Short mmCIF file of N, CA and C in Angstrom, two decimals:
data_model
loop_
_atom_site.label_atom_id
_atom_site.label_comp_id
_atom_site.label_asym_id
_atom_site.label_seq_id
_atom_site.Cartn_x
_atom_site.Cartn_y
_atom_site.Cartn_z
N UNK A 1 -15.73 8.01 8.50
CA UNK A 1 -14.47 7.48 7.86
C UNK A 1 -13.87 8.47 6.73
N UNK A 2 -12.47 8.49 6.85
CA UNK A 2 -11.85 9.19 5.66
C UNK A 2 -11.28 8.32 4.68
N UNK A 3 -11.24 9.22 3.36
CA UNK A 3 -10.64 8.33 2.51
C UNK A 3 -9.07 9.06 2.05
N UNK A 4 -8.20 8.24 1.78
CA UNK A 4 -6.84 8.56 1.64
C UNK A 4 -6.35 8.26 0.28
N UNK A 5 -5.67 9.09 -0.58
CA UNK A 5 -4.80 8.51 -1.78
C UNK A 5 -3.54 8.43 -1.18
N UNK A 6 -2.87 7.02 -1.26
CA UNK A 6 -1.70 6.73 -0.83
C UNK A 6 -0.80 6.54 -2.01
N UNK A 7 0.30 7.42 -2.17
CA UNK A 7 1.22 7.11 -3.03
C UNK A 7 2.45 6.36 -2.70
N UNK A 8 2.65 5.22 -3.26
CA UNK A 8 3.70 4.24 -2.68
C UNK A 8 4.89 4.16 -3.82
N UNK A 9 6.03 4.36 -3.28
CA UNK A 9 7.25 4.28 -4.22
C UNK A 9 8.17 3.37 -3.49
N UNK A 10 8.67 2.33 -4.49
CA UNK A 10 9.70 1.52 -3.87
C UNK A 10 10.94 1.87 -4.30
N UNK A 11 11.98 1.43 -3.50
CA UNK A 11 13.44 1.68 -4.10
C UNK A 11 14.20 0.81 -3.07
N UNK A 12 15.29 0.38 -3.57
CA UNK A 12 16.19 -0.47 -2.76
C UNK A 12 15.74 -1.84 -2.68
N UNK A 13 14.84 -2.66 -3.30
CA UNK A 13 14.70 -3.89 -3.03
C UNK A 13 15.57 -4.84 -3.82
N UNK A 14 15.90 -5.88 -3.04
CA UNK A 14 16.82 -6.86 -3.75
C UNK A 14 16.09 -7.58 -4.81
N UNK A 15 16.53 -7.46 -6.06
CA UNK A 15 15.66 -8.21 -7.02
C UNK A 15 15.59 -9.71 -6.91
N UNK A 16 16.58 -10.26 -5.98
CA UNK A 16 16.36 -11.70 -5.77
C UNK A 16 15.25 -11.98 -4.69
N UNK A 17 14.94 -11.13 -3.95
CA UNK A 17 13.80 -11.20 -2.97
C UNK A 17 12.48 -10.57 -3.23
N UNK A 18 12.51 -9.89 -4.86
CA UNK A 18 11.15 -9.20 -4.76
C UNK A 18 10.07 -10.19 -5.26
N UNK A 19 10.40 -11.15 -5.89
CA UNK A 19 9.20 -12.10 -6.33
C UNK A 19 8.58 -12.72 -4.97
N UNK A 20 9.33 -13.12 -4.19
CA UNK A 20 8.98 -13.78 -2.84
C UNK A 20 8.16 -12.65 -1.74
N UNK A 21 8.69 -11.43 -1.83
CA UNK A 21 8.07 -10.29 -1.14
C UNK A 21 6.78 -10.04 -1.80
N UNK A 22 6.71 -9.81 -3.10
CA UNK A 22 5.54 -9.40 -3.93
C UNK A 22 4.41 -10.48 -3.64
N UNK A 23 4.79 -11.70 -3.62
CA UNK A 23 3.87 -12.89 -3.34
C UNK A 23 3.01 -12.67 -2.05
N UNK A 24 3.79 -12.28 -1.06
CA UNK A 24 3.50 -12.12 0.28
C UNK A 24 2.63 -10.94 0.45
N UNK A 25 2.99 -9.94 -0.39
CA UNK A 25 2.40 -8.53 -0.44
C UNK A 25 0.97 -8.76 -0.98
N UNK A 26 0.95 -9.55 -2.05
CA UNK A 26 -0.54 -9.65 -2.61
C UNK A 26 -1.54 -10.40 -1.60
N UNK A 27 -1.02 -11.22 -0.68
CA UNK A 27 -1.87 -11.79 0.32
C UNK A 27 -2.22 -10.62 1.24
N UNK A 28 -1.42 -9.84 1.64
CA UNK A 28 -1.90 -8.78 2.49
C UNK A 28 -2.84 -7.79 1.74
N UNK A 29 -2.56 -7.52 0.53
CA UNK A 29 -3.42 -6.61 -0.11
C UNK A 29 -5.00 -7.33 -0.37
N UNK A 30 -4.88 -8.61 -0.57
CA UNK A 30 -6.29 -9.39 -0.60
C UNK A 30 -6.98 -9.28 0.67
N UNK A 31 -6.43 -9.32 1.73
CA UNK A 31 -6.96 -9.12 3.12
C UNK A 31 -7.50 -7.85 3.32
N UNK A 32 -6.66 -7.03 3.00
CA UNK A 32 -7.13 -5.53 3.28
C UNK A 32 -8.01 -5.07 2.22
N UNK A 33 -8.19 -5.78 1.09
CA UNK A 33 -9.19 -5.34 0.16
C UNK A 33 -10.51 -5.91 0.79
N UNK A 34 -10.52 -7.35 1.27
CA UNK A 34 -11.68 -7.89 1.60
C UNK A 34 -12.19 -7.33 2.97
N UNK A 35 -11.47 -6.72 4.09
CA UNK A 35 -11.95 -6.06 4.94
C UNK A 35 -12.42 -4.67 4.69
N UNK A 36 -12.09 -4.15 3.57
CA UNK A 36 -12.74 -2.69 2.97
C UNK A 36 -11.69 -1.70 3.26
N UNK A 37 -10.42 -1.78 3.86
CA UNK A 37 -9.52 -0.92 3.83
C UNK A 37 -9.19 -0.36 2.54
N UNK A 38 -8.66 -1.33 1.60
CA UNK A 38 -8.20 -0.73 0.36
C UNK A 38 -9.42 -0.73 -0.46
N UNK A 39 -9.75 0.23 -1.06
CA UNK A 39 -10.80 0.67 -1.98
C UNK A 39 -10.58 0.42 -3.47
N UNK A 40 -9.24 0.82 -3.93
CA UNK A 40 -8.88 1.02 -5.29
C UNK A 40 -7.24 0.77 -5.22
N UNK A 41 -6.64 0.08 -6.21
CA UNK A 41 -5.35 0.05 -6.08
C UNK A 41 -4.88 0.16 -7.73
N UNK A 42 -3.64 0.82 -7.84
CA UNK A 42 -3.40 0.82 -9.35
C UNK A 42 -1.90 0.76 -9.28
N UNK A 43 -1.31 -0.14 -9.99
CA UNK A 43 0.24 -0.59 -9.66
C UNK A 43 1.04 0.25 -10.96
N UNK A 44 1.91 0.60 -10.64
CA UNK A 44 3.08 1.13 -11.89
C UNK A 44 3.23 0.08 -12.86
N UNK A 45 3.42 0.43 -14.07
CA UNK A 45 3.65 -0.65 -15.14
C UNK A 45 5.04 -1.24 -14.87
N UNK A 46 6.04 -0.46 -14.33
CA UNK A 46 7.43 -1.02 -14.01
C UNK A 46 7.39 -1.80 -12.57
N UNK A 47 6.31 -1.66 -11.89
CA UNK A 47 6.39 -2.29 -10.51
C UNK A 47 7.31 -1.51 -9.56
N UNK A 48 7.34 -0.36 -9.90
CA UNK A 48 8.20 0.63 -8.99
C UNK A 48 7.42 1.34 -7.90
N UNK A 49 6.16 1.23 -7.84
CA UNK A 49 5.05 1.63 -6.91
C UNK A 49 3.76 1.54 -7.28
N UNK A 50 2.86 2.23 -6.48
CA UNK A 50 1.49 2.02 -6.84
C UNK A 50 0.54 3.34 -5.96
N UNK A 51 -0.54 3.33 -6.42
CA UNK A 51 -1.41 4.41 -5.78
C UNK A 51 -2.60 3.48 -5.28
N UNK A 52 -2.98 3.89 -4.07
CA UNK A 52 -4.07 3.29 -3.40
C UNK A 52 -5.07 4.14 -2.84
N UNK A 53 -6.33 3.80 -3.01
CA UNK A 53 -7.30 4.55 -2.34
C UNK A 53 -7.80 3.71 -1.09
N UNK A 54 -7.55 4.27 -0.09
CA UNK A 54 -7.95 3.37 1.34
C UNK A 54 -8.76 4.31 2.21
N UNK A 55 -9.58 3.64 3.12
CA UNK A 55 -10.51 4.23 3.87
C UNK A 55 -10.42 3.74 5.32
N UNK A 56 -10.10 4.85 6.06
CA UNK A 56 -9.99 4.56 7.42
C UNK A 56 -10.06 5.90 8.41
N UNK A 57 -10.15 5.81 9.65
CA UNK A 57 -10.60 6.92 10.58
C UNK A 57 -9.71 7.93 10.48
N UNK A 58 -8.28 7.68 10.71
CA UNK A 58 -7.17 8.61 10.54
C UNK A 58 -6.04 8.28 10.03
N UNK A 59 -5.08 9.14 9.73
CA UNK A 59 -3.92 8.99 8.80
C UNK A 59 -2.88 7.86 9.72
N UNK A 60 -3.19 8.15 11.01
CA UNK A 60 -1.86 7.25 11.88
C UNK A 60 -2.44 5.78 11.63
N UNK A 61 -3.62 5.51 11.44
CA UNK A 61 -4.00 4.09 11.54
C UNK A 61 -3.57 3.67 10.07
N UNK A 62 -3.70 4.50 9.03
CA UNK A 62 -3.58 4.02 7.52
C UNK A 62 -1.96 3.70 7.52
N UNK A 63 -1.25 4.47 8.21
CA UNK A 63 0.30 4.20 8.27
C UNK A 63 0.53 2.74 8.98
N UNK A 64 -0.11 2.62 10.20
CA UNK A 64 -0.19 1.35 10.80
C UNK A 64 -0.41 0.01 9.82
N UNK A 65 -1.53 0.22 9.09
CA UNK A 65 -1.72 -0.75 8.21
C UNK A 65 -0.49 -1.10 7.19
N UNK A 66 0.04 -0.10 6.83
CA UNK A 66 1.01 -0.27 5.78
C UNK A 66 2.19 -1.08 6.41
N UNK A 67 2.44 -0.98 7.64
CA UNK A 67 3.55 -1.70 8.22
C UNK A 67 3.29 -3.04 8.20
N UNK A 68 2.15 -3.54 7.72
CA UNK A 68 2.04 -4.80 7.54
C UNK A 68 2.42 -5.49 6.22
N UNK A 69 2.70 -4.67 5.28
CA UNK A 69 3.34 -4.90 3.94
C UNK A 69 4.76 -5.38 3.98
N UNK A 70 4.99 -6.58 3.52
CA UNK A 70 6.34 -7.11 3.32
C UNK A 70 7.11 -6.34 2.64
N UNK A 71 6.94 -5.42 1.65
CA UNK A 71 7.69 -4.71 1.20
C UNK A 71 7.84 -3.28 1.82
N UNK A 72 7.10 -3.15 3.00
CA UNK A 72 7.15 -1.66 3.71
C UNK A 72 8.66 -1.19 3.86
N UNK A 73 9.65 -2.00 4.28
CA UNK A 73 10.95 -1.25 4.34
C UNK A 73 11.39 -0.62 3.28
N UNK A 74 10.87 -0.91 2.09
CA UNK A 74 11.27 -0.29 0.79
C UNK A 74 10.54 0.77 0.27
N UNK A 75 9.40 1.02 1.16
CA UNK A 75 8.43 1.94 0.51
C UNK A 75 8.64 3.42 1.08
N UNK A 76 8.19 4.27 0.25
CA UNK A 76 8.29 5.57 0.76
C UNK A 76 6.71 5.86 0.45
N UNK A 77 5.94 6.37 1.48
CA UNK A 77 4.57 6.68 1.58
C UNK A 77 4.31 8.25 1.48
N UNK A 78 3.36 8.74 0.56
CA UNK A 78 2.82 10.06 0.48
C UNK A 78 1.34 9.91 0.77
N UNK A 79 0.73 10.48 1.83
CA UNK A 79 -0.82 10.47 2.03
C UNK A 79 -1.43 11.67 1.76
N UNK A 80 -2.55 11.57 1.05
CA UNK A 80 -3.36 12.81 1.00
C UNK A 80 -4.87 12.49 1.27
N UNK A 81 -5.42 13.10 2.04
CA UNK A 81 -6.70 12.84 2.53
C UNK A 81 -7.61 13.56 1.32
N UNK A 82 -8.78 12.71 0.97
CA UNK A 82 -9.49 13.14 -0.17
C UNK A 82 -10.79 13.65 0.49
N UNK A 83 -11.48 14.57 -0.38
CA UNK A 83 -12.70 15.09 0.17
C UNK A 83 -13.84 14.16 -0.07
N UNK A 84 -14.62 14.33 0.99
CA UNK A 84 -15.72 13.10 0.98
C UNK A 84 -16.89 13.53 -0.07
#
């Protein structure tokens, strides 16, 4: 398994939809944390993004998992593979 640091930046989210999407986002985060995909998560103070440490076999699978996030259409992702 490989570890990746994922920098997530959010932009263009409709403020009227943010709370609803964020609540659903937390459900996905909880599930992916429980399955061991998400190892650590650090959310920006202003909620404009986050840093996640995730563990998976390859980068394409990591990107597939982020497609599940309700806020994904508003995300820019930057992945860096970490040294084991």
